Amino acid sequence: MKTVAVFVGSLRKESINRKFAEAIGKLAEGKLAFRFVEIGDLPLYNDDLWPDAPEAVHRVKREIEAADAVLFVTPEYNRAYTPAIKNVIDWGTRPWGKNSWEAKPSAVIGTTPGATGTAAAQNSLKGLLTVIDTVLMGQPEVYFTYKPELFADDGTVSCEKTRAFLTQWIDRFEAWIERTSEPRTKAQAGPA
Ligand SMILES: Cc1cc2nc3c(=O)[nH]c(=O)nc-3n(C[C@H](O)[C@H](O)[C@H](O)COP(=O)(O)O)c2cc1C
């Protein structure tokens, strides 16, 4: 089963984006294995830190590199994606020549309480994800208006229509990862 490193752009405990991501992770069980990456302990990006970079920086780069794909779950802050997302992206691209994001299949989703469902935030993040050399899935888009009644007390999706919508997104992302993954070794690539 393919592994997905998941980056939630909100650091607050009651984040609806974290709840949303966790619900999708549960729905994806048996298809994709979600690995939530802690990004709240990263310092703000500073080139000067590299000679003695905090362990969190090295850990995050290892977790990106170990995953088959990456998923960004971003809230919308003032019509943009969040600083926590930009910060982990910047750390992942450095040091120069050691871009951890390179060739990773990627996707973006997000949720707001309001009707626009992070559309503005996602659209600017999508441009960045091609710049850092990930292989971005363009469709289906997930601009999700969060309503607590769509989820059960145990965090699973309780609304049938929502479950069907999210399941087809999971299936498409699983297929996208299979289709766009670069073989990691010559053995995986098969005979020349
Ligand atoms: C600094 C800030 C800016 C925000 N800007 C927007 C916005 O542009 N569009 C929007 O729909 N919601 C906006 N919101 C509301 C968020 O969608 C809402 O707080 C949401 O719950 C944040 O996601 P989280 O629960 O995962 O932390 C903003 C919230 C904050 C804290």
Tab-separated table of C-alpha atoms and ligand atoms in Angstrom:
chain	number	residue	atom	x	y	z
A	1	MET	CA	0.000	0.000	0.000
A	2	LYS	CA	1.286	3.491	-0.864
A	3	THR	CA	2.098	5.879	1.980
A	4	VAL	CA	1.033	9.520	1.971
A	5	ALA	CA	2.803	12.147	4.087
A	6	VAL	CA	0.027	14.505	5.223
A	7	PHE	CA	0.682	18.173	6.077
A	8	VAL	CA	-2.109	19.968	7.925
A	9	GLY	CA	-1.688	23.724	7.636
A	10	SER	CA	-3.407	24.547	10.923
A	11	LEU	CA	-1.573	24.181	14.228
A	12	ARG	CA	-4.589	24.554	16.514
A	13	LYS	CA	-5.954	21.578	18.455
A	14	GLU	CA	-9.549	21.840	17.243
A	15	SER	CA	-8.596	22.359	13.603
A	16	ILE	CA	-11.368	21.405	11.206
A	17	ASN	CA	-8.718	20.722	8.572
A	18	ARG	CA	-7.067	18.150	10.858
A	19	LYS	CA	-10.453	16.540	11.584
A	20	PHE	CA	-11.212	16.511	7.868
A	21	ALA	CA	-7.827	14.956	7.033
A	22	GLU	CA	-8.199	12.336	9.768
A	23	ALA	CA	-11.672	11.394	8.508
A	24	ILE	CA	-10.308	10.951	4.982
A	25	GLY	CA	-7.401	8.920	6.356
A	26	LYS	CA	-9.883	6.549	8.012
A	27	LEU	CA	-11.913	6.321	4.820
A	28	ALA	CA	-8.748	5.507	2.868
A	29	GLU	CA	-7.738	2.579	5.101
A	30	GLY	CA	-6.731	-0.420	2.979
A	31	LYS	CA	-6.035	1.851	-0.021
A	32	LEU	CA	-3.642	4.551	1.186
A	33	ALA	CA	-1.749	4.820	4.484
A	34	PHE	CA	-1.831	8.396	5.801
A	35	ARG	CA	1.204	9.479	7.862
A	36	PHE	CA	0.571	12.814	9.603
A	37	VAL	CA	3.748	14.880	9.726
A	38	GLU	CA	4.238	17.199	12.727
A	39	ILE	CA	5.162	20.665	11.433
A	40	GLY	CA	4.357	22.822	14.469
A	41	ASP	CA	7.838	22.330	15.923
A	42	LEU	CA	9.685	23.647	12.854
A	43	PRO	CA	11.379	27.013	13.334
A	44	LEU	CA	10.597	29.738	10.839
A	45	TYR	CA	12.807	29.147	7.826
A	46	ASN	CA	16.267	30.633	8.288
A	47	ASP	CA	19.233	29.734	6.099
A	48	ASP	CA	21.612	30.395	8.992
A	49	LEU	CA	20.236	27.406	10.917
A	50	TRP	CA	21.525	24.800	8.447
A	51	PRO	CA	24.975	24.224	9.987
A	52	ASP	CA	23.238	22.965	13.152
A	53	ALA	CA	19.650	22.499	12.024
A	54	PRO	CA	17.107	21.383	14.657
A	55	GLU	CA	16.206	17.674	14.608
A	56	ALA	CA	12.648	18.604	13.563
A	57	VAL	CA	13.989	19.831	10.224
A	58	HIS	CA	15.860	16.589	9.525
A	59	ARG	CA	12.899	14.504	10.711
A	60	VAL	CA	10.473	16.303	8.416
A	61	LYS	CA	12.775	15.903	5.413
A	62	ARG	CA	13.140	12.179	6.197
A	63	GLU	CA	9.361	11.784	6.463
A	64	ILE	CA	8.804	13.497	3.109
A	65	GLU	CA	11.444	11.371	1.423
A	66	ALA	CA	10.128	8.121	2.924
A	67	ALA	CA	6.571	8.701	1.644
A	68	ASP	CA	5.264	7.646	-1.759
A	69	ALA	CA	3.180	10.842	-2.051
A	70	VAL	CA	2.379	14.076	-0.237
A	71	LEU	CA	-0.968	15.653	0.667
A	72	PHE	CA	-1.476	19.258	1.776
A	73	VAL	CA	-4.599	20.021	3.795
A	74	THR	CA	-4.727	23.775	3.997
A	75	PRO	CA	-7.015	26.196	5.765
A	76	GLU	CA	-7.552	29.551	4.076
A	77	TYR	CA	-5.983	32.555	5.789
A	78	ASN	CA	-6.828	35.860	4.118
A	79	ARG	CA	-7.358	34.161	0.765
A	80	ALA	CA	-4.009	32.381	0.969
A	81	TYR	CA	-2.585	29.094	2.279
A	82	THR	CA	-1.081	29.215	5.743
A	83	PRO	CA	2.435	30.165	6.884
A	84	ALA	CA	2.864	26.684	8.411
A	85	ILE	CA	2.480	25.192	4.931
A	86	LYS	CA	4.911	27.658	3.340
A	87	ASN	CA	7.410	27.025	6.111
A	88	VAL	CA	7.522	23.246	5.688
A	89	ILE	CA	7.677	23.626	1.925
A	90	ASP	CA	10.698	25.927	2.201
A	91	TRP	CA	12.553	23.631	4.619
A	92	GLY	CA	11.873	20.687	2.331
A	93	THR	CA	13.447	22.391	-0.678
A	94	ARG	CA	16.806	23.044	1.010
A	95	PRO	CA	19.802	22.695	1.285
A	96	TRP	CA	20.329	23.575	-2.356
A	97	GLY	CA	20.355	20.401	-4.460
A	98	LYS	CA	18.543	18.348	-1.777
A	99	ASN	CA	14.906	19.033	-2.562
A	100	SER	CA	12.941	16.424	-0.617
A	101	TRP	CA	9.767	17.116	-2.635
A	102	GLU	CA	11.246	16.216	-6.015
A	103	ALA	CA	9.012	13.955	-8.146
A	104	LYS	CA	6.534	13.238	-5.336
A	105	PRO	CA	2.928	12.805	-6.476
A	106	SER	CA	0.951	15.497	-4.637
A	107	ALA	CA	-2.558	16.752	-3.964
A	108	VAL	CA	-4.233	19.649	-2.155
A	109	ILE	CA	-7.498	19.702	-0.261
A	110	GLY	CA	-8.921	21.953	2.419
A	111	THR	CA	-11.977	23.074	4.293
A	112	THR	CA	-13.489	26.247	5.727
A	113	PRO	CA	-16.692	26.829	7.674
A	114	GLY	CA	-17.741	29.169	4.856
A	115	ALA	CA	-18.904	28.492	1.328
A	116	THR	CA	-15.658	29.020	-0.582
A	117	GLY	CA	-14.009	25.920	0.914
A	118	THR	CA	-10.371	27.133	0.575
A	119	ALA	CA	-10.597	27.618	-3.210
A	120	ALA	CA	-8.445	30.759	-3.174
A	121	ALA	CA	-5.858	29.239	-0.835
A	122	GLN	CA	-5.583	26.053	-2.846
A	123	ASN	CA	-5.218	27.809	-6.160
A	124	SER	CA	-2.137	29.714	-5.051
A	125	LEU	CA	-0.667	26.633	-3.346
A	126	LYS	CA	-1.090	24.592	-6.518
A	127	GLY	CA	1.226	26.944	-8.402
A	128	LEU	CA	3.879	26.491	-5.743
A	129	LEU	CA	3.629	22.689	-5.820
A	130	THR	CA	4.726	22.591	-9.446
A	131	VAL	CA	7.602	24.993	-8.723
A	132	ILE	CA	8.981	22.644	-6.067
A	133	ASP	CA	8.813	19.790	-8.582
A	134	THR	CA	5.972	17.672	-7.197
A	135	VAL	CA	3.600	15.969	-9.630
A	136	LEU	CA	0.298	17.615	-8.804
A	137	MET	CA	-3.081	15.942	-9.267
A	138	GLY	CA	-5.403	18.565	-10.784
A	139	GLN	CA	-8.719	16.722	-10.514
A	140	PRO	CA	-10.971	16.109	-8.695
A	141	GLU	CA	-10.898	19.338	-6.699
A	142	VAL	CA	-11.978	19.293	-3.038
A	143	TYR	CA	-13.287	22.668	-1.859
A	144	PHE	CA	-15.124	21.535	1.217
A	145	THR	CA	-17.521	23.456	3.454
A	146	TYR	CA	-17.145	21.943	6.911
A	147	LYS	CA	-20.332	21.062	8.774
A	148	PRO	CA	-20.004	19.115	12.042
A	149	GLU	CA	-23.144	17.106	11.267
A	150	LEU	CA	-21.351	15.427	8.331
A	151	PHE	CA	-19.084	13.604	10.805
A	152	ALA	CA	-19.780	11.089	13.598
A	153	ASP	CA	-18.452	11.365	17.163
A	154	ASP	CA	-15.617	8.958	16.336
A	155	GLY	CA	-14.444	11.269	13.544
A	156	THR	CA	-15.633	9.148	10.639
A	157	VAL	CA	-17.728	10.558	7.799
A	158	SER	CA	-21.381	9.963	8.621
A	159	CYS	CA	-22.999	11.579	5.572
A	160	GLU	CA	-23.403	9.096	2.724
A	161	LYS	CA	-23.093	11.693	-0.043
A	162	THR	CA	-19.925	13.115	1.504
A	163	ARG	CA	-18.466	9.636	1.886
A	164	ALA	CA	-19.120	8.874	-1.782
A	165	PHE	CA	-17.532	12.173	-2.860
A	166	LEU	CA	-14.438	11.641	-0.723
A	167	THR	CA	-14.120	7.976	-1.715
A	168	GLN	CA	-13.917	8.858	-5.383
A	169	TRP	CA	-11.219	11.439	-4.526
A	170	ILE	CA	-9.272	8.748	-2.598
A	171	ASP	CA	-9.574	6.314	-5.507
A	172	ARG	CA	-8.354	8.951	-7.957
A	173	PHE	CA	-5.410	9.896	-5.747
A	174	GLU	CA	-4.470	6.238	-5.298
A	175	ALA	CA	-4.513	5.781	-9.092
A	176	TRP	CA	-2.587	9.054	-9.572
A	177	ILE	CA	0.158	7.881	-7.215
A	178	GLU	CA	0.433	4.549	-9.039
A	179	ARG	CA	0.562	6.253	-12.419
A	180	THR	CA	3.020	9.024	-11.612
A	181	SER	CA	5.409	7.381	-9.128
A	182	GLU	CA	8.958	7.110	-10.360
A	183	PRO	CA	10.468	3.682	-9.712
A	184	ARG	CA	12.800	4.082	-6.756
A	185	THR	CA	15.297	1.400	-7.741
A	186	LYS	CA	16.393	-0.295	-10.947
A	187	ALA	CA	14.937	-3.552	-9.611
A	188	GLN	CA	11.494	-1.928	-9.289
A	189	ALA	CA	11.807	-0.542	-12.805
A	190	GLY	CA	12.265	-4.043	-14.281
A	191	PRO	CA	14.505	-5.112	-17.181
A	192	ALA	CA	15.881	-2.299	-19.363
B	1	LIG	C1	-5.879	34.654	10.065
B	1	LIG	C2	-7.151	34.047	9.517
B	1	LIG	C3	-7.585	34.398	8.259
B	1	LIG	C4	-8.730	33.789	7.709
B	1	LIG	N1	-9.087	34.065	6.436
B	1	LIG	C5	-10.083	33.361	5.842
B	1	LIG	C6	-10.331	33.473	4.441
B	1	LIG	O1	-9.670	34.203	3.724
B	1	LIG	N2	-11.330	32.718	3.898
B	1	LIG	C7	-12.078	31.852	4.661
B	1	LIG	O2	-12.955	31.191	4.123
B	1	LIG	N3	-11.858	31.711	5.994
B	1	LIG	C8	-10.866	32.434	6.588
B	1	LIG	N4	-10.603	32.280	7.931
B	1	LIG	C9	-11.469	31.405	8.735
B	1	LIG	C10	-10.969	29.955	8.672
B	1	LIG	O3	-11.490	29.338	7.518
B	1	LIG	C11	-11.425	29.195	9.917
B	1	LIG	O4	-10.890	29.834	11.081
B	1	LIG	C12	-10.993	27.748	9.913
B	1	LIG	O5	-11.613	27.065	10.980
B	1	LIG	C13	-9.478	27.614	9.991
B	1	LIG	O6	-9.100	26.272	9.803
B	1	LIG	P1	-8.732	25.306	11.024
B	1	LIG	O7	-10.024	25.054	11.789
B	1	LIG	O8	-8.255	24.043	10.359
B	1	LIG	O9	-7.709	25.977	11.881
B	1	LIG	C14	-9.474	32.855	8.485
B	1	LIG	C15	-9.022	32.537	9.779
B	1	LIG	C16	-7.880	33.102	10.283
B	1	LIG	C17	-7.378	32.697	11.665
